[in-house]
Each structure stands twice: as C-alpha cells, then as structure tokens.
Short mmCIF file of C-alpha atoms in Angstrom, two decimals:
data_model
loop_
_atom_site.label_atom_id
_atom_site.label_comp_id
_atom_site.label_asym_id
_atom_site.label_seq_id
_atom_site.Cartn_x
_atom_site.Cartn_y
_atom_site.Cartn_z
CA UNK D 17 0.11 0.11 -0.14
CA UNK D 18 1.20 3.33 -0.99
CA UNK D 19 0.74 6.49 1.66
CA UNK D 20 0.81 9.63 0.55
CA UNK D 21 0.78 12.99 2.89
CA UNK D 22 -1.52 15.80 1.51
CA UNK D 23 0.20 19.14 2.04
CA UNK D 24 -2.60 21.57 0.49
CA UNK D 25 -5.85 21.50 -1.45
CA UNK D 26 -3.80 21.87 -4.72
CA UNK D 27 -1.06 19.30 -3.52
CA UNK D 28 -4.16 17.04 -3.45
CA UNK D 29 -5.02 17.53 -6.99
CA UNK D 30 -1.49 17.10 -8.06
CA UNK D 31 -0.77 13.77 -6.45
CA UNK D 32 -4.42 12.57 -7.80
CA UNK D 33 -3.20 13.52 -11.35
CA UNK D 34 0.35 11.65 -10.64
CA UNK D 35 -1.20 8.71 -9.35
CA UNK D 36 -4.73 7.94 -10.17
CA UNK D 37 -4.98 9.29 -13.91
CA UNK D 38 -7.20 5.97 -14.84
CA UNK D 39 -10.78 6.86 -15.39
CA UNK D 40 -11.50 3.62 -13.29
CA UNK D 41 -9.88 4.83 -10.06
CA UNK D 42 -12.48 5.03 -7.13
CA UNK D 43 -12.13 7.14 -3.94
CA UNK D 44 -13.42 6.90 -0.24
CA UNK D 45 -13.21 9.92 2.05
CA UNK D 46 -12.83 9.01 6.12
CA UNK D 47 -12.80 11.83 8.73
CA UNK D 48 -10.67 9.27 10.89
CA UNK D 49 -8.29 6.43 9.72
CA UNK D 50 -11.05 3.83 10.79
CA UNK D 51 -10.59 0.05 8.82
CA UNK D 52 -12.32 -0.30 5.81
CA UNK D 53 -14.95 -2.35 6.98
CA UNK D 54 -18.71 -2.01 6.26
CA UNK D 55 -20.96 -0.25 8.80
CA UNK D 56 -22.72 -3.68 9.70
CA UNK D 57 -19.62 -4.92 10.37
CA UNK D 58 -18.34 -2.54 12.64
CA UNK D 59 -21.41 -2.45 14.79
CA UNK D 60 -21.01 -6.47 15.27
CA UNK D 61 -17.17 -5.81 15.93
CA UNK D 62 -18.04 -3.31 18.56
CA UNK D 63 -20.76 -5.14 20.41
CA UNK D 64 -23.55 -2.83 19.21
CA UNK D 65 -26.21 -5.27 18.43
CA UNK D 66 -28.99 -5.83 20.63
CA UNK D 67 -29.43 -9.71 19.97
CA UNK D 68 -25.76 -11.15 20.77
CA UNK D 69 -26.41 -14.86 19.95
CA UNK D 70 -27.69 -13.78 16.13
CA UNK D 71 -25.28 -14.43 13.26
CA UNK D 72 -24.43 -11.59 11.10
CA UNK D 73 -25.73 -12.76 7.84
CA UNK D 74 -28.91 -13.50 9.55
CA UNK D 75 -28.95 -10.00 10.96
CA UNK D 76 -28.47 -8.62 7.62
CA UNK D 77 -31.49 -10.32 6.72
CA UNK D 78 -33.76 -8.89 9.02
CA UNK D 79 -32.65 -5.52 8.62
CA UNK D 80 -33.51 -5.97 5.20
CA UNK D 81 -36.73 -7.12 5.69
CA UNK D 82 -37.66 -4.49 8.37
CA UNK D 83 -36.42 -1.78 5.84
CA UNK D 84 -38.65 -2.98 2.91
CA UNK D 85 -41.54 -3.29 4.92
CA UNK D 86 -41.29 0.48 6.81
CA UNK D 87 -39.90 1.62 3.22
CA UNK D 88 -42.78 0.97 1.11
CA UNK D 89 -45.20 3.70 2.19
CA UNK D 90 -42.33 6.35 1.15
CA UNK D 91 -40.79 4.97 -2.12
CA UNK D 92 -42.69 4.55 -5.12
CA UNK D 93 -41.24 1.43 -6.20
CA UNK D 94 -38.42 -0.78 -4.19
CA UNK D 95 -35.80 -1.86 -6.48
CA UNK D 96 -36.54 -5.82 -7.09
CA UNK D 97 -32.60 -6.47 -7.65
CA UNK D 98 -30.86 -7.21 -4.18
CA UNK D 99 -28.06 -4.98 -4.90
CA UNK D 100 -29.83 -1.95 -5.87
CA UNK D 101 -31.84 -2.45 -2.85
CA UNK D 102 -28.65 -2.72 -0.44
CA UNK D 103 -27.77 0.69 -2.33
CA UNK D 104 -30.92 2.33 -1.49
CA UNK D 105 -30.99 1.15 2.26
CA UNK D 106 -27.14 2.03 2.38
CA UNK D 107 -27.48 5.73 1.21
CA UNK D 108 -30.97 6.01 3.48
CA UNK D 109 -28.21 5.03 6.40
CA UNK D 110 -29.31 1.34 7.10
CA UNK D 111 -26.21 -0.78 7.95
CA UNK D 112 -25.20 -3.22 5.12
CA UNK D 113 -22.22 -5.16 3.91
CA UNK D 114 -21.67 -2.25 1.12
CA UNK D 115 -18.74 0.48 1.57
CA UNK D 116 -19.36 3.45 -0.24
CA UNK D 117 -17.01 4.62 -2.71
CA UNK D 118 -16.86 7.54 -5.54
CA UNK D 119 -15.60 7.94 -8.70
CA UNK D 120 -14.68 11.71 -7.64
CA UNK D 121 -11.58 12.64 -5.79
CA UNK D 122 -13.17 15.64 -4.61
CA UNK D 123 -16.59 14.14 -3.33
CA UNK D 124 -14.08 11.73 -1.22
CA UNK D 125 -11.96 14.93 0.02
CA UNK D 126 -15.30 16.68 1.15
CA UNK D 127 -16.40 13.41 3.02
CA UNK D 128 -13.11 13.66 4.86
CA UNK D 129 -13.19 17.23 5.69
CA UNK D 130 -16.91 18.04 6.08
CA UNK D 131 -16.79 18.01 9.80
CA UNK D 132 -14.12 18.79 12.10
CA UNK D 133 -11.52 16.03 12.70
CA UNK D 134 -12.17 13.57 15.23
CA UNK D 135 -8.49 12.70 15.19
CA UNK D 136 -4.83 14.00 14.19
CA UNK D 137 -5.65 13.44 10.58
CA UNK D 138 -8.42 12.16 7.84
CA UNK D 139 -7.89 10.05 4.84
CA UNK D 140 -8.59 9.41 1.39
CA UNK D 141 -8.55 5.78 0.34
CA UNK D 142 -8.30 5.38 -3.86
CA UNK D 143 -7.67 1.98 -5.94
CA UNK D 144 -8.31 0.91 -9.36
CA UNK D 145 -10.80 -1.95 -9.41
CA UNK D 146 -9.55 -4.94 -11.04
CA UNK D 147 -10.96 -6.29 -14.32
CA UNK D 148 -12.85 -9.14 -13.06
CA UNK D 149 -13.85 -7.58 -9.72
CA UNK D 150 -16.74 -5.81 -11.05
CA UNK D 151 -20.59 -7.30 -10.46
CA UNK D 152 -21.97 -8.79 -13.51
CA UNK D 153 -25.42 -9.95 -15.14
CA UNK D 154 -24.58 -13.73 -14.01
CA UNK D 155 -23.99 -12.62 -10.28
CA UNK D 156 -27.37 -10.28 -10.15
CA UNK D 157 -29.15 -13.27 -8.84
CA UNK D 158 -27.15 -14.69 -6.28
CA UNK D 159 -27.93 -14.83 -2.80
CA UNK D 160 -25.76 -12.35 -0.80
CA UNK D 161 -24.64 -15.06 1.33
CA UNK D 162 -22.85 -16.87 -1.39
CA UNK D 163 -21.06 -14.02 -2.26
CA UNK D 164 -17.32 -15.55 -1.89
CA UNK D 165 -15.28 -12.68 -2.70
CA UNK D 166 -15.79 -8.93 -2.66
CA UNK D 167 -17.16 -7.24 -5.86
CA UNK D 168 -17.56 -3.56 -6.90
CA UNK D 169 -20.45 -2.42 -8.40
CA UNK D 170 -22.27 1.01 -9.67
CA UNK D 171 -25.90 1.54 -8.50
CA UNK D 172 -28.48 2.93 -10.61
CA UNK D 173 -29.61 6.07 -10.01
CA UNK D 174 -32.13 5.59 -7.69
CA UNK D 175 -31.41 8.46 -5.57
CA UNK D 176 -30.30 12.26 -6.18
CA UNK D 177 -27.63 11.54 -3.54
CA UNK D 178 -26.16 8.64 -5.33
CA UNK D 179 -26.13 10.63 -8.54
CA UNK D 180 -24.71 13.87 -6.75
CA UNK D 181 -22.10 11.96 -5.04
CA UNK D 182 -21.02 9.70 -8.21
CA UNK D 183 -21.52 6.69 -6.14
CA UNK D 184 -20.16 3.17 -6.43
CA UNK D 185 -20.15 0.28 -3.70
CA UNK D 186 -17.74 -2.70 -2.83
CA UNK D 187 -20.12 -5.39 -1.57
CA UNK D 188 -18.06 -7.48 0.85
CA UNK D 189 -17.67 -11.12 1.26
CA UNK D 190 -18.61 -12.78 4.70
CA UNK D 191 -15.09 -14.15 6.44
CA UNK D 192 -16.18 -17.42 8.52
CA UNK D 193 -12.90 -17.39 10.27
CA UNK D 194 -13.61 -14.13 11.42
CA UNK D 195 -17.30 -14.27 11.83
CA UNK D 196 -17.58 -10.61 10.09
CA UNK D 197 -17.41 -9.17 6.66
CA UNK D 198 -13.96 -8.90 4.83
CA UNK D 199 -11.97 -5.38 5.48
CA UNK D 200 -11.25 -4.05 2.19
CA UNK D 201 -7.66 -3.45 2.96
CA UNK D 202 -6.95 -7.05 4.14
CA UNK D 203 -8.22 -8.36 0.53
CA UNK D 204 -5.19 -9.76 -0.70
CA UNK D 205 -6.22 -8.72 -4.55
CA UNK D 206 -6.49 -5.13 -3.46
CA UNK D 207 -4.26 -4.35 -0.55
CA UNK D 208 -0.99 -4.03 -2.44
CA UNK D 209 -3.33 -1.66 -5.08
CA UNK D 210 -4.67 0.84 -2.17
CA UNK D 211 -3.35 4.40 -1.85
CA UNK D 212 -3.83 6.35 1.17
CA UNK D 213 -3.96 10.18 1.29
CA UNK D 214 -3.66 11.27 4.67
CA UNK D 215 -4.87 14.88 5.48
CA UNK D 216 -3.66 16.79 8.72
CA UNK D 217 -6.85 18.35 10.52
CA UNK D 218 -5.00 21.48 10.42
CA UNK D 219 -5.68 21.61 6.52
CA UNK D 220 -9.45 20.73 7.08
CA UNK D 221 -10.90 24.28 7.10
CA UNK D 222 -9.01 25.68 4.16
CA UNK D 223 -9.56 22.47 2.01
CA UNK D 224 -13.45 22.93 3.04
CA UNK D 225 -13.42 26.03 1.83
CA UNK D 226 -11.49 25.42 -1.64
CA UNK D 227 -14.01 22.70 -2.09
CA UNK D 228 -16.86 25.25 -1.90
CA UNK D 229 -15.36 27.50 -4.32
CA UNK D 230 -15.49 24.44 -6.52
CA UNK D 231 -19.07 23.54 -6.00
CA UNK D 232 -18.49 20.68 -3.68
CA UNK D 233 -20.84 21.52 -0.16
CA UNK D 234 -23.31 20.34 1.74
CA UNK D 235 -26.01 21.94 -0.69
CA UNK D 236 -24.60 19.64 -3.73
CA UNK D 237 -23.79 16.59 -2.07
CA UNK D 238 -26.83 16.08 -0.23
CA UNK D 239 -29.62 17.52 -2.56
CA UNK D 240 -32.71 18.69 -0.80
CA UNK D 241 -34.16 20.74 1.61
CA UNK D 242 -31.57 19.09 4.48
CA UNK D 243 -28.61 19.84 2.45
CA UNK D 244 -29.57 23.57 1.63
CA UNK D 245 -30.54 24.18 5.53
CA UNK D 246 -26.92 22.48 6.47
CA UNK D 247 -25.17 24.64 3.69
CA UNK D 248 -27.21 27.73 4.78
CA UNK D 249 -26.16 27.58 8.18
CA UNK D 250 -22.19 27.00 7.46
CA UNK D 251 -22.30 29.91 5.55
CA UNK D 252 -23.32 31.88 8.63
CA UNK D 253 -21.97 30.15 11.55
CA UNK D 254 -18.34 28.30 12.34
CA UNK D 255 -17.21 25.00 12.95
CA UNK D 256 -15.31 24.15 16.02
CA UNK D 257 -12.07 24.17 13.71
CA UNK D 258 -12.91 27.37 11.87
CA UNK D 259 -13.41 29.62 15.24
#
C-alpha cells in the first residue's frame, strides 16, 4: 500500500493526477483512519447489536426485511434487485455489507473534511478495480450469503444522492474465520493496490473552503432541503475548527 501525505488542496489535486490517472479509480473519504469494513461489520465488531447471539448474515436479512416493510409508504417502487436494494438502504443509513466509494476524488475529499477532525488526520483511500472485480449480470440473482469474494458495482440512479456523489459500492464477502465481513484493506488482490492519502486536521478548514469554491458542499452533496439548510447554516456560523 502506498501512502501520501497531503500538504494542501492543490497538492492533493497534483498527487491525484500523478497517481490516479485512470478514469476507473474509485475513492473513499474518511474523517478518521477507520478500518475499511462495512458499517454492519463495525457494529458487530463493537458489540452494538441487541441480540448478541444472532449471526451477522441472519441480522443482515432481518435488517433488509424491516427496511422493505417500513420503506414502502415512502418509495414509489422498491428495487427488486438485491444489490440495488442494498444501495438504496445504505444511502438512507441502514447498516449493510456495502462500503461507499465515489468516482470523484473531490467528493471523497469533501467527506473527509466535511466536519472537524475527530483525531489527528483524515484519509482519502483510492484504488483501481481489477477487471474481473465488477458485478456482472450472472451475479445479480446470487444470494448475498453465497458471495465468496468482494465485488465492485455502480448502482442505478435511484437516489439524488447517488447521482450527486458519483456513488459506487464494494459488496463485501463474509469471512467465516473472522465471523465478519472482510476488510477491504485485507483483501489479497487489493491491499497492495490501495493508495492512502492522509490529510492533517490543520488543513481541514482551508480545504473545506476550497471545495466550496469548486461547488462541493452540503447543498450539492445532499440534494434537497436538508442539504440546503446545512449549507445555509455553514455560511453564517463556524465549525469548531473554524473559530
């Protein structure tokens, strides 16, 4: 794995151009240097599940069933494809086996600096998917429990957020020996391809404003009235690292 320390917004752009020139690269921004494990896996790892005896794959089924039942009044038509359903649920906050990625390095950078840093630095991860690593038509009807390797897919444009964030996902296989979903940075065929950009918390404020000048902010990343309210608030108040 290659690690690059970012020195400024322009330095980040330069390093992206030098190291991620292919259009196939995907990026993920994190406010902290958390492991690349899906949210559902992190909740299990941290012991934040009500039924401690339930297996993670059974929990996943129950979560999706509950989501489908309560989402019907709010969505015209739920996706029939399980991968698209997972994508929709993930974008609305349901913990799943998916990990969010984007084809835009600036979108990833924004998710890194959106809020004040919780630690000493944030990160942007980058990698180029291998050619046989994408979801194909033959896989679409496969049961989630049968997935034996982590795969990459681009969801249908079923949500304004997916569109604005240039969303992609990695669908993580279950690791029986770990009793959890495989961490992306532990996958043999990807761990040496990953690039890790580290951004010191002292840079967050300036990068946040640089991204805003490029049209990357709450109102564009979260289309709708919530994003507008958040952006309006940020324009007239200060975050902790801006005071």
